[in-house]
PDB file of C-alpha atoms in Angstrom:
ATOM      1  CA  ASN A1265       0.188  -0.016  -0.031  1.00 53.00           C
ATOM      2  CA  GLY A1266       0.894   3.655  -0.362  1.00 50.00           C
ATOM      3  CA  THR A1267       1.855   4.053   3.358  1.00 54.00           C
ATOM      4  CA  SER A1268       4.609   1.360   3.433  1.00 62.00           C
ATOM      5  CA  LEU A1269       5.694   1.903  -0.355  1.00 65.00           C
ATOM      6  CA  GLY A1270       6.307   5.723   0.622  1.00 66.00           C
ATOM      7  CA  ALA A1271       8.639   4.853   3.537  1.00 72.00           C
ATOM      8  CA  GLU A1272      10.365   1.895   1.526  1.00 77.00           C
ATOM      9  CA  VAL A1273      11.242   4.124  -1.509  1.00 79.00           C
ATOM     10  CA  PHE A1274      12.348   7.091   0.469  1.00 77.00           C
ATOM     11  CA  ASN A1275      14.521   5.035   2.824  1.00 77.00           C
ATOM     12  CA  ALA A1276      15.982   3.042  -0.237  1.00 81.00           C
ATOM     13  CA  PHE A1277      16.604   6.283  -2.056  1.00 80.00           C
ATOM     14  CA  MET A1278      18.437   7.835   0.950  1.00 76.00           C
ATOM     15  CA  GLY A1279      20.562   4.745   1.290  1.00 79.00           C
ATOM     16  CA  ASN A1280      21.512   4.856  -2.258  1.00 83.00           C
ATOM     17  CA  PRO A1281      24.584   7.174  -2.595  1.00 85.00           C
ATOM     18  CA  THR A1282      24.743   7.082  -6.573  1.00 87.00           C
ATOM     19  CA  GLU A1283      21.146   8.023  -6.796  1.00 87.00           C
ATOM     20  CA  ALA A1284      21.290  10.753  -4.458  1.00 85.00           C
ATOM     21  CA  ILE A1285      24.522  12.339  -6.254  1.00 89.00           C
ATOM     22  CA  ILE A1286      22.966  11.984  -9.730  1.00 91.00           C
ATOM     23  CA  TYR A1287      19.787  13.398  -8.737  1.00 90.00           C
ATOM     24  CA  GLY A1288      21.382  16.189  -6.762  1.00 90.00           C
ATOM     25  CA  LEU A1289      23.288  16.916  -9.969  1.00 92.00           C
ATOM     26  CA  ILE A1290      20.450  17.005 -12.122  1.00 94.00           C
ATOM     27  CA  PHE A1291      18.702  19.329  -9.501  1.00 93.00           C
ATOM     28  CA  VAL A1292      21.720  21.893  -9.467  1.00 94.00           C
ATOM     29  CA  ALA A1293      21.991  21.738 -13.432  1.00 94.00           C
ATOM     30  CA  LEU A1294      18.129  22.853 -13.670  1.00 90.00           C
ATOM     31  CA  THR A1295      18.591  25.740 -11.051  1.00 90.00           C
ATOM     32  CA  MET A1296      21.751  26.834 -13.094  1.00 92.00           C
ATOM     33  CA  LEU A1297      19.903  26.845 -16.550  1.00 89.00           C
ATOM     34  CA  ILE A1298      16.900  28.904 -14.990  1.00 85.00           C
ATOM     35  CA  VAL A1299      19.280  31.404 -13.286  1.00 87.00           C
ATOM     36  CA  MET A1300      21.167  31.734 -16.848  1.00 86.00           C
ATOM     37  CA  GLY A1301      17.890  32.922 -18.146  1.00 77.00           C
ATOM     38  CA  GLY A1302      17.975  35.886 -15.845  1.00 68.00           C
ATOM     39  CA  VAL A1303      15.024  36.881 -13.576  1.00 62.00           C
ATOM     40  CA  SER A1304      12.590  38.005 -15.955  1.00 61.00           C
ATOM     41  CA  GLY A1305      13.438  35.445 -18.492  1.00 58.00           C
ATOM     42  CA  GLY A1306      13.866  32.471 -16.100  1.00 58.00           C
ATOM     43  CA  ILE A1307      12.695  32.894 -12.609  1.00 62.00           C
ATOM     44  CA  GLU A1308       9.586  34.867 -13.200  1.00 68.00           C
ATOM     45  CA  LYS A1309       8.259  32.464 -15.871  1.00 68.00           C
ATOM     46  CA  VAL A1310       8.907  29.467 -13.761  1.00 67.00           C
ATOM     47  CA  CYS A1311       7.183  31.042 -10.511  1.00 71.00           C
ATOM     48  CA  SER A1312       4.020  32.489 -12.588  1.00 74.00           C
ATOM     49  CA  VAL A1313       2.914  29.006 -13.605  1.00 74.00           C
ATOM     50  CA  GLY A1314       4.249  26.634 -10.942  1.00 72.00           C
ATOM     51  CA  MET A1315       3.356  28.319  -7.871  1.00 76.00           C
ATOM     52  CA  PRO A1316      -0.557  28.806  -8.569  1.00 82.00           C
ATOM     53  CA  ALA A1317      -0.709  25.164  -9.770  1.00 80.00           C
ATOM     54  CA  LEU A1318       1.148  23.932  -6.646  1.00 79.00           C
ATOM     55  CA  PHE A1319      -1.499  25.905  -4.445  1.00 83.00           C
ATOM     56  CA  VAL A1320      -4.373  24.163  -6.140  1.00 85.00           C
ATOM     57  CA  MET A1321      -2.782  20.840  -5.541  1.00 83.00           C
ATOM     58  CA  LEU A1322      -2.152  21.862  -1.911  1.00 85.00           C
ATOM     59  CA  LEU A1323      -5.965  22.402  -1.563  1.00 88.00           C
ATOM     60  CA  ILE A1324      -6.698  19.021  -3.025  1.00 87.00           C
ATOM     61  CA  CYS A1325      -4.565  17.272  -0.994  1.00 86.00           C
ATOM     62  CA  ILE A1326      -5.737  18.940   2.216  1.00 90.00           C
ATOM     63  CA  VAL A1327      -9.291  18.009   1.582  1.00 90.00           C
ATOM     64  CA  ARG A1328      -8.297  14.146   1.045  1.00 87.00           C
ATOM     65  CA  ALA A1329      -6.075  14.173   4.064  1.00 88.00           C
ATOM     66  CA  CYS A1330      -8.675  15.872   6.459  1.00 90.00           C
ATOM     67  CA  THR A1331     -11.254  13.405   5.416  1.00 89.00           C
ATOM     68  CA  LEU A1332      -9.148  10.323   6.188  1.00 88.00           C
ATOM     69  CA  PRO A1333     -10.022   8.052   9.176  1.00 89.00           C
ATOM     70  CA  GLY A1334      -8.018   9.442  12.249  1.00 89.00           C
ATOM     71  CA  ALA A1335      -7.195  12.731  10.508  1.00 90.00           C
ATOM     72  CA  VAL A1336      -8.950  14.669  13.340  1.00 93.00           C
ATOM     73  CA  ASP A1337      -5.921  13.740  15.461  1.00 93.00           C
ATOM     74  CA  GLY A1338      -3.740  15.784  13.296  1.00 92.00           C
ATOM     75  CA  LEU A1339      -5.929  18.520  13.599  1.00 94.00           C
ATOM     76  CA  LYS A1340      -5.808  18.556  17.444  1.00 93.00           C
ATOM     77  CA  TYR A1341      -2.011  18.518  17.352  1.00 92.00           C
ATOM     78  CA  MET A1342      -2.099  21.617  15.222  1.00 91.00           C
ATOM     79  CA  PHE A1343      -4.706  23.651  16.996  1.00 92.00           C
ATOM     80  CA  VAL A1344      -5.313  22.236  20.452  1.00 91.00           C
ATOM     81  CA  PRO A1345      -3.173  23.663  22.983  1.00 87.00           C
ATOM     82  CA  GLY A1346      -1.530  20.923  25.224  1.00 86.00           C
ATOM     83  CA  TRP A1347      -2.965  18.063  23.235  1.00 90.00           C
ATOM     84  CA  ALA A1348       0.282  16.624  22.094  1.00 87.00           C
ATOM     85  CA  LEU A1349       1.635  16.489  25.808  1.00 86.00           C
ATOM     86  CA  GLU A1350      -1.756  14.920  27.067  1.00 87.00           C
ATOM     87  CA  ASN A1351      -1.534  12.182  24.616  1.00 86.00           C
ATOM     88  CA  GLY A1352       1.969  11.411  24.637  1.00 83.00           C
ATOM     89  CA  VAL A1353       3.020  12.557  21.347  1.00 84.00           C
ATOM     90  CA  ILE A1354       5.514  14.987  22.849  1.00 83.00           C
ATOM     91  CA  LYS A1355       7.318  13.790  25.711  1.00 81.00           C
ATOM     92  CA  GLU A1356       8.542  17.012  27.195  1.00 81.00           C
ATOM     93  CA  ALA A1357       7.111  20.455  26.738  1.00 80.00           C
ATOM     94  CA  PRO A1358       9.864  22.971  25.647  1.00 80.00           C
ATOM     95  CA  ASP A1359       9.732  26.146  27.312  1.00 80.00           C
ATOM     96  CA  PHE A1360       8.194  29.347  25.772  1.00 81.00           C
ATOM     97  CA  LEU A1361      11.421  31.096  24.975  1.00 80.00           C
ATOM     98  CA  THR A1362      12.758  28.014  23.322  1.00 80.00           C
ATOM     99  CA  VAL A1363       9.670  28.061  21.179  1.00 82.00           C
ATOM    100  CA  LEU A1364      10.034  31.719  20.334  1.00 80.00           C
ATOM    101  CA  SER A1365      13.589  31.331  19.319  1.00 79.00           C
ATOM    102  CA  THR A1366      13.046  28.368  17.104  1.00 79.00           C
ATOM    103  CA  ALA A1367      10.222  30.218  15.508  1.00 82.00           C
ATOM    104  CA  GLY A1368      12.691  33.146  15.062  1.00 78.00           C
ATOM    105  CA  GLY A1369      15.162  30.932  13.171  1.00 73.00           C
ATOM    106  CA  GLN A1370      12.394  29.340  11.031  1.00 79.00           C
ATOM    107  CA  MET A1371      11.085  33.105  10.156  1.00 81.00           C
ATOM    108  CA  PHE A1372      14.590  34.000   8.877  1.00 79.00           C
ATOM    109  CA  PHE A1373      14.536  30.724   6.724  1.00 77.00           C
ATOM    110  CA  SER A1374      10.886  31.055   5.242  1.00 80.00           C
ATOM    111  CA  LEU A1375      11.340  34.712   4.265  1.00 82.00           C
ATOM    112  CA  SER A1376      14.971  34.385   3.242  1.00 79.00           C
ATOM    113  CA  LEU A1377      16.060  37.180   5.721  1.00 81.00           C
ATOM    114  CA  GLY A1378      19.657  38.177   6.342  1.00 77.00           C
ATOM    115  CA  MET A1379      21.068  36.505   3.340  1.00 78.00           C
ATOM    116  CA  GLY A1380      21.097  39.114   0.755  1.00 77.00           C
ATOM    117  CA  ALA A1381      17.978  37.762  -1.233  1.00 78.00           C
ATOM    118  CA  MET A1382      15.879  40.854  -0.404  1.00 78.00           C
ATOM    119  CA  ILE A1383      18.673  43.064  -1.490  1.00 76.00           C
ATOM    120  CA  THR A1384      19.170  41.330  -4.693  1.00 75.00           C
ATOM    121  CA  TYR A1385      15.700  40.917  -5.896  1.00 74.00           C
ATOM    122  CA  GLY A1386      15.038  44.422  -4.460  1.00 77.00           C
ATOM    123  CA  SER A1387      17.500  45.795  -7.183  1.00 75.00           C
ATOM    124  CA  TYR A1388      14.973  44.751  -9.997  1.00 75.00           C
ATOM    125  CA  VAL A1389      11.872  46.233  -8.259  1.00 77.00           C
ATOM    126  CA  GLN A1390      10.350  49.379 -10.257  1.00 78.00           C
ATOM    127  CA  SER A1391      10.298  52.553  -8.341  1.00 74.00           C
ATOM    128  CA  SER A1392       6.396  52.482  -8.595  1.00 76.00           C
ATOM    129  CA  THR A1393       6.350  49.320  -6.386  1.00 76.00           C
ATOM    130  CA  SER A1394       4.997  49.836  -2.962  1.00 75.00           C
ATOM    131  CA  ILE A1395       7.750  48.065  -0.472  1.00 75.00           C
ATOM    132  CA  PRO A1396       5.801  48.175   2.545  1.00 75.00           C
ATOM    133  CA  GLY A1397       2.754  46.585   0.667  1.00 79.00           C
ATOM    134  CA  SER A1398       5.116  43.906  -0.999  1.00 81.00           C
ATOM    135  CA  ALA A1399       6.489  43.096   2.367  1.00 83.00           C
ATOM    136  CA  MET A1400       3.228  42.449   3.743  1.00 85.00           C
ATOM    137  CA  TRP A1401       2.110  40.243   0.990  1.00 87.00           C
ATOM    138  CA  VAL A1402       5.256  38.320   1.109  1.00 85.00           C
ATOM    139  CA  VAL A1403       4.632  37.801   4.988  1.00 89.00           C
ATOM    140  CA  THR A1404       1.090  36.885   4.503  1.00 91.00           C
ATOM    141  CA  LEU A1405       1.290  34.328   1.682  1.00 87.00           C
ATOM    142  CA  THR A1406       4.368  32.677   3.305  1.00 87.00           C
ATOM    143  CA  THR A1407       2.486  32.132   6.538  1.00 89.00           C
ATOM    144  CA  LEU A1408      -0.580  31.037   4.588  1.00 90.00           C
ATOM    145  CA  VAL A1409       1.463  28.373   2.658  1.00 86.00           C
ATOM    146  CA  CYS A1410       3.139  27.222   5.941  1.00 87.00           C
ATOM    147  CA  PHE A1411      -0.364  26.810   7.400  1.00 90.00           C
ATOM    148  CA  LEU A1412      -1.704  25.054   4.191  1.00 90.00           C
ATOM    149  CA  ALA A1413       1.126  22.683   4.389  1.00 87.00           C
ATOM    150  CA  GLY A1414       0.635  21.626   7.981  1.00 89.00           C
ATOM    151  CA  LEU A1415      -2.926  20.865   6.965  1.00 91.00           C
ATOM    152  CA  MET A1416      -1.894  18.550   4.231  1.00 88.00           C
ATOM    153  CA  VAL A1417       0.832  16.650   6.149  1.00 88.00           C
ATOM    154  CA  LEU A1418      -0.197  16.337   9.911  1.00 90.00           C
ATOM    155  CA  PRO A1419      -3.779  14.793   9.473  1.00 91.00           C
ATOM    156  CA  ALA A1420      -2.313  12.220   7.289  1.00 87.00           C
ATOM    157  CA  VAL A1421       0.536  11.511   9.561  1.00 87.00           C
ATOM    158  CA  PHE A1422      -1.949  10.813  12.315  1.00 89.00           C
ATOM    159  CA  ALA A1423      -4.208   9.009  10.248  1.00 87.00           C
ATOM    160  CA  PHE A1424      -1.604   6.427   9.022  1.00 84.00           C
ATOM    161  CA  GLY A1425       0.366   6.157  12.547  1.00 83.00           C
ATOM    162  CA  PHE A1426       3.397   8.228  11.524  1.00 81.00           C
ATOM    163  CA  ASP A1427       5.766  10.121  13.826  1.00 80.00           C
ATOM    164  CA  PRO A1428       5.048  13.721  13.646  1.00 82.00           C
ATOM    165  CA  SER A1429       8.690  14.575  14.417  1.00 76.00           C
ATOM    166  CA  ALA A1430      10.123  12.465  11.722  1.00 71.00           C
ATOM    167  CA  GLY A1431      11.433  15.583   9.859  1.00 69.00           C
ATOM    168  CA  PRO A1432      11.828  16.392   6.103  1.00 66.00           C
ATOM    169  CA  GLY A1433      11.025  12.928   4.991  1.00 72.00           C
ATOM    170  CA  LEU A1434       7.364  13.137   6.128  1.00 77.00           C
ATOM    171  CA  THR A1435       6.240  14.665   2.979  1.00 80.00           C
ATOM    172  CA  PHE A1436       7.692  11.752   0.877  1.00 82.00           C
ATOM    173  CA  ILE A1437       6.154   9.079   3.120  1.00 80.00           C
ATOM    174  CA  THR A1438       2.827  10.514   3.806  1.00 81.00           C
ATOM    175  CA  MET A1439       1.654  11.792   0.330  1.00 82.00           C
ATOM    176  CA  PRO A1440       2.079   8.636  -1.252  1.00 84.00           C
ATOM    177  CA  ALA A1441      -0.208   7.086   1.541  1.00 81.00           C
ATOM    178  CA  VAL A1442      -2.712   9.965   0.806  1.00 83.00           C
ATOM    179  CA  PHE A1443      -2.670   9.490  -3.165  1.00 83.00           C
ATOM    180  CA  SER A1444      -3.141   5.604  -2.443  1.00 83.00           C
ATOM    181  CA  HIS A1445      -6.607   6.480  -1.299  1.00 81.00           C
ATOM    182  CA  MET A1446      -7.565   8.834  -3.817  1.00 79.00           C
ATOM    183  CA  VAL A1447      -9.408   8.130  -6.939  1.00 80.00           C
ATOM    184  CA  GLY A1448      -6.882   8.995  -9.864  1.00 82.00           C
ATOM    185  CA  GLY A1449      -4.037   8.764  -7.140  1.00 83.00           C
ATOM    186  CA  GLN A1450      -1.235   8.206  -9.579  1.00 85.00           C
ATOM    187  CA  PHE A1451      -2.223  11.169 -11.530  1.00 85.00           C
ATOM    188  CA  PHE A1452      -2.171  13.260  -8.462  1.00 83.00           C
ATOM    189  CA  ALA A1453       0.940  11.932  -7.228  1.00 85.00           C
ATOM    190  CA  ILE A1454       2.896  12.769 -10.301  1.00 86.00           C
ATOM    191  CA  ALA A1455       1.354  16.091 -10.437  1.00 83.00           C
ATOM    192  CA  PHE A1456       1.974  16.893  -6.913  1.00 82.00           C
ATOM    193  CA  PHE A1457       5.585  15.821  -6.697  1.00 85.00           C
ATOM    194  CA  THR A1458       6.373  17.490 -10.070  1.00 83.00           C
ATOM    195  CA  LEU A1459       5.003  20.887  -8.585  1.00 78.00           C
ATOM    196  CA  LEU A1460       6.869  20.132  -5.483  1.00 82.00           C
ATOM    197  CA  LEU A1461      10.019  20.008  -7.550  1.00 85.00           C
ATOM    198  CA  VAL A1462       9.302  23.450  -9.151  1.00 80.00           C
ATOM    199  CA  ALA A1463       8.742  24.813  -5.690  1.00 80.00           C
ATOM    200  CA  ALA A1464      12.082  23.611  -4.590  1.00 84.00           C
ATOM    201  CA  LEU A1465      13.412  24.851  -7.839  1.00 83.00           C
ATOM    202  CA  THR A1466      12.100  28.424  -7.160  1.00 79.00           C
ATOM    203  CA  SER A1467      13.757  28.496  -3.609  1.00 81.00           C
ATOM    204  CA  SER A1468      17.286  27.114  -5.085  1.00 86.00           C
ATOM    205  CA  VAL A1469      17.170  29.690  -8.009  1.00 84.00           C
ATOM    206  CA  SER A1470      16.437  32.561  -5.598  1.00 81.00           C
ATOM    207  CA  LEU A1471      19.458  31.648  -3.616  1.00 85.00           C
ATOM    208  CA  MET A1472      21.750  30.892  -6.531  1.00 89.00           C
ATOM    209  CA  GLU A1473      20.746  34.314  -8.123  1.00 86.00           C
ATOM    210  CA  VAL A1474      22.142  36.016  -4.995  1.00 87.00           C
ATOM    211  CA  VAL A1475      25.576  34.786  -5.141  1.00 90.00           C
ATOM    212  CA  THR A1476      25.567  34.899  -9.228  1.00 91.00           C
ATOM    213  CA  SER A1477      24.546  38.618  -8.966  1.00 87.00           C
ATOM    214  CA  PHE A1478      27.210  38.926  -6.531  1.00 88.00           C
ATOM    215  CA  MET A1479      29.798  37.541  -8.965  1.00 91.00           C
ATOM    216  CA  ILE A1480      28.409  39.602 -11.865  1.00 91.00           C
ATOM    217  CA  ASP A1481      28.515  42.915 -10.021  1.00 88.00           C
ATOM    218  CA  GLU A1482      31.766  42.651  -7.829  1.00 90.00           C
ATOM    219  CA  PHE A1483      33.944  40.853 -10.287  1.00 91.00           C
ATOM    220  CA  GLY A1484      32.359  41.841 -13.635  1.00 91.00           C
ATOM    221  CA  MET A1485      31.752  38.339 -14.607  1.00 92.00           C
ATOM    222  CA  LYS A1486      29.401  37.457 -17.392  1.00 92.00           C
ATOM    223  CA  ARG A1487      26.040  35.730 -16.138  1.00 90.00           C
ATOM    224  CA  VAL A1488      26.550  32.303 -17.839  1.00 92.00           C
ATOM    225  CA  PRO A1489      30.100  31.661 -16.342  1.00 93.00           C
ATOM    226  CA  ALA A1490      29.198  33.218 -13.025  1.00 93.00           C
ATOM    227  CA  ALA A1491      26.113  30.761 -12.897  1.00 93.00           C
ATOM    228  CA  ILE A1492      28.239  27.770 -13.667  1.00 94.00           C
ATOM    229  CA  VAL A1493      30.905  28.397 -11.055  1.00 94.00           C
ATOM    230  CA  MET A1494      27.985  28.801  -8.402  1.00 94.00           C
ATOM    231  CA  ALA A1495      26.607  25.759  -9.633  1.00 94.00           C
ATOM    232  CA  LEU A1496      29.766  23.654  -9.103  1.00 95.00           C
ATOM    233  CA  LEU A1497      30.238  25.075  -5.526  1.00 93.00           C
ATOM    234  CA  MET A1498      26.689  24.259  -4.831  1.00 91.00           C
ATOM    235  CA  PHE A1499      26.844  20.652  -6.073  1.00 93.00           C
ATOM    236  CA  ALA A1500      30.207  20.247  -4.200  1.00 92.00           C
ATOM    237  CA  LEU A1501      28.507  21.424  -0.877  1.00 87.00           C
ATOM    238  CA  GLY A1502      25.436  19.556  -1.466  1.00 88.00           C
ATOM    239  CA  VAL A1503      27.021  16.035  -1.805  1.00 89.00           C
ATOM    240  CA  PRO A1504      28.129  15.819   1.694  1.00 90.00           C
ATOM    241  CA  ALA A1505      24.816  17.041   2.940  1.00 87.00           C
ATOM    242  CA  SER A1506      22.757  14.555   0.927  1.00 85.00           C
ATOM    243  CA  LEU A1507      25.034  11.559   1.857  1.00 86.00           C
ATOM    244  CA  SER A1508      24.680  12.576   5.666  1.00 86.00           C
ATOM    245  CA  LEU A1509      21.074  11.556   5.335  1.00 79.00           C
ATOM    246  CA  GLY A1510      22.080   8.105   4.164  1.00 80.00           C
ATOM    247  CA  ILE A1511      25.369   6.224   4.151  1.00 83.00           C
ATOM    248  CA  TRP A1512      27.088   9.135   6.334  1.00 84.00           C
ATOM    249  CA  ALA A1513      24.414   9.356   8.762  1.00 83.00           C
ATOM    250  CA  ASP A1514      26.954   8.038  11.437  1.00 84.00           C
ATOM    251  CA  TYR A1515      29.432  10.934  11.044  1.00 86.00           C
ATOM    252  CA  THR A1516      28.328  13.885  12.914  1.00 87.00           C
ATOM    253  CA  VAL A1517      29.692  17.213  14.178  1.00 85.00           C
ATOM    254  CA  PHE A1518      28.579  18.569  17.576  1.00 84.00           C
ATOM    255  CA  GLY A1519      26.011  15.729  17.391  1.00 85.00           C
ATOM    256  CA  LYS A1520      24.662  16.684  13.966  1.00 87.00           C
ATOM    257  CA  GLY A1521      25.217  15.260  10.448  1.00 87.00           C
ATOM    258  CA  VAL A1522      26.237  17.438   7.625  1.00 88.00           C
ATOM    259  CA  PHE A1523      22.640  18.389   6.484  1.00 87.00           C
ATOM    260  CA  ASP A1524      21.495  19.048  10.007  1.00 87.00           C
ATOM    261  CA  LEU A1525      24.298  21.068  10.878  1.00 89.00           C
ATOM    262  CA  LEU A1526      24.149  23.310   7.951  1.00 88.00           C
ATOM    263  CA  ASP A1527      20.460  23.650   8.411  1.00 84.00           C
ATOM    264  CA  TYR A1528      20.952  24.729  12.083  1.00 84.00           C
ATOM    265  CA  ALA A1529      23.960  26.977  11.346  1.00 86.00           C
ATOM    266  CA  THR A1530      22.114  28.812   8.527  1.00 84.00           C
ATOM    267  CA  SER A1531      18.602  29.162  10.030  1.00 79.00           C
ATOM    268  CA  ASN A1532      19.523  29.962  13.677  1.00 79.00           C
ATOM    269  CA  LEU A1533      22.979  31.550  13.503  1.00 84.00           C
ATOM    270  CA  LEU A1534      24.301  33.050  10.303  1.00 87.00           C
ATOM    271  CA  MET A1535      20.807  34.476   8.945  1.00 86.00           C
ATOM    272  CA  PRO A1536      19.852  36.062  12.349  1.00 87.00           C
ATOM    273  CA  LEU A1537      23.517  37.540  12.443  1.00 89.00           C
ATOM    274  CA  GLY A1538      22.961  38.947   8.906  1.00 88.00           C
ATOM    275  CA  GLY A1539      19.482  40.143  10.151  1.00 89.00           C
ATOM    276  CA  VAL A1540      21.222  42.092  12.949  1.00 91.00           C
ATOM    277  CA  PHE A1541      23.703  43.683  10.768  1.00 91.00           C
ATOM    278  CA  THR A1542      20.977  44.536   7.836  1.00 90.00           C
ATOM    279  CA  ALA A1543      18.717  46.051  10.559  1.00 91.00           C
ATOM    280  CA  ILE A1544      21.651  48.170  12.080  1.00 93.00           C
ATOM    281  CA  LEU A1545      22.743  49.192   8.518  1.00 92.00           C
ATOM    282  CA  ALA A1546      19.027  50.227   7.441  1.00 90.00           C
ATOM    283  CA  GLY A1547      18.546  52.114  10.753  1.00 92.00           C
ATOM    284  CA  TRP A1548      21.774  53.991  11.321  1.00 93.00           C
ATOM    285  CA  LYS A1549      23.861  54.030   7.963  1.00 94.00           C
ATOM    286  CA  VAL A1550      21.323  54.589   5.228  1.00 92.00           C
ATOM    287  CA  TRP A1551      18.037  55.426   6.817  1.00 91.00           C
ATOM    288  CA  ASP A1552      17.790  58.779   4.765  1.00 90.00           C
ATOM    289  CA  VAL A1553      18.011  56.707   1.513  1.00 87.00           C
ATOM    290  CA  VAL A1554      15.590  54.050   3.049  1.00 83.00           C
ATOM    291  CA  SER A1555      13.207  56.568   4.119  1.00 85.00           C
ATOM    292  CA  ALA A1556      13.088  58.344   0.770  1.00 83.00           C
ATOM    293  CA  GLN A1557      12.222  54.958  -1.174  1.00 75.00           C
ATOM    294  CA  LEU A1558       9.577  54.226   1.513  1.00 74.00           C
ATOM    295  CA  THR A1559       7.861  57.734   1.064  1.00 74.00           C
ATOM    296  CA  ALA A1560       7.210  57.066  -2.683  1.00 65.00           C
ATOM    297  CA  ASN A1561       4.114  55.549  -1.243  1.00 62.00           C
ATOM    298  CA  SER A1562       2.349  58.273   0.803  1.00 63.00           C
ATOM    299  CA  ARG A1563       0.124  55.747   2.346  1.00 70.00           C
ATOM    300  CA  PHE A1564       3.123  54.506   4.767  1.00 71.00           C
ATOM    301  CA  ALA A1565       4.547  57.585   5.436  1.00 77.00           C
ATOM    302  CA  PRO A1566       3.115  57.769   9.035  1.00 82.00           C
ATOM    303  CA  LEU A1567       4.823  54.246   9.772  1.00 82.00           C
ATOM    304  CA  LEU A1568       8.323  55.643   9.062  1.00 86.00           C
ATOM    305  CA  PRO A1569       8.997  56.906  12.642  1.00 90.00           C
ATOM    306  CA  ALA A1570       8.086  53.459  13.912  1.00 90.00           C
ATOM    307  CA  MET A1571      10.059  51.730  11.056  1.00 88.00           C
ATOM    308  CA  LYS A1572      13.076  53.902  12.230  1.00 92.00           C
ATOM    309  CA  ILE A1573      12.943  52.921  15.886  1.00 94.00           C
ATOM    310  CA  THR A1574      12.528  49.321  14.760  1.00 92.00           C
ATOM    311  CA  CYS A1575      15.459  49.132  12.721  1.00 92.00           C
ATOM    312  CA  ARG A1576      17.725  50.977  15.179  1.00 94.00           C
ATOM    313  CA  TYR A1577      16.617  49.491  18.352  1.00 94.00           C
ATOM    314  CA  PHE A1578      13.981  46.824  18.413  1.00 93.00           C
ATOM    315  CA  ALA A1579      14.885  44.566  15.587  1.00 91.00           C
ATOM    316  CA  PRO A1580      18.792  44.394  16.503  1.00 93.00           C
ATOM    317  CA  VAL A1581      18.114  43.453  20.173  1.00 92.00           C
ATOM    318  CA  LEU A1582      15.161  40.966  19.416  1.00 88.00           C
ATOM    319  CA  ILE A1583      17.173  39.256  16.467  1.00 88.00           C
ATOM    320  CA  GLY A1584      20.336  39.194  18.638  1.00 88.00           C
ATOM    321  CA  TRP A1585      18.514  37.573  21.359  1.00 85.00           C
ATOM    322  CA  VAL A1586      17.200  34.811  18.987  1.00 81.00           C
ATOM    323  CA  LEU A1587      20.863  34.416  17.933  1.00 84.00           C
ATOM    324  CA  VAL A1588      22.309  34.012  21.423  1.00 85.00           C
ATOM    325  CA  LYS A1589      19.371  31.822  22.527  1.00 81.00           C
ATOM    326  CA  ASN A1590      20.360  29.235  19.504  1.00 76.00           C
ATOM    327  CA  LEU A1591      23.929  29.315  20.541  1.00 77.00           C
TER     328      LEU A1591
END
């Protein structure tokens, strides 16, 4: 059935280093080709079609996952305070500050903050674009998609008796089980995982564009060779991260495999550190330029004093606290 098949296929894949490296190479190559096309020629075309289609597929999967027998426990896990503790799903409750700091690290990862992505893509924004308005849309839609992803996965996790703390592999284990209980499940499975690939590509492309643009602007490289150099570097770093989920799982640093270590370092340390410096730069060094750009839309002019205080004081202190807490 889909439940055991998903776990079997995923575990077999993770334990096969040759397949992991080959597919990793293909993925990096696809990312590189899109980046070579530039923002408007490559990135926008992929996102404009792939993201709406994935959103529709999410809604279809949510309906099916939430109508499975036992799915209500997944909804209780998400929405009922203390339910996971009372039913033994979580053995020990984390304190509030730990939850807050973990959420802070996830926020940086989800919104691509403190890593140059906003600066890179901001350079392509037209002067008529409302920056505060765009920021509100980005945060709102990102939160909505995370919420929908939880509705898609967690009810199915409890319906089929999986461990909700199993990590990144949950999607590749639970969703085949969901599709096996749907009419036309094979079609939906192919469509869903194809769109999931597109979603992963958009994230990968957005990150490669940052470093590719850096090479173009700072070293005068052409776009194609800059994208090739960055792709080779990403592939070289991706191989040990991929293998650490399989045959290198026993090799750890500070108790973490390469993938988990990189994930922890970027989300909880490096990106918050970049956020602190970005806030300080915006609030103290270039605030006159920032405020001039923001006042292009008069609706947000009254918010400028609050933004200034936030950038200068509140943001560095709060982000710094997340950084220290995660150390």
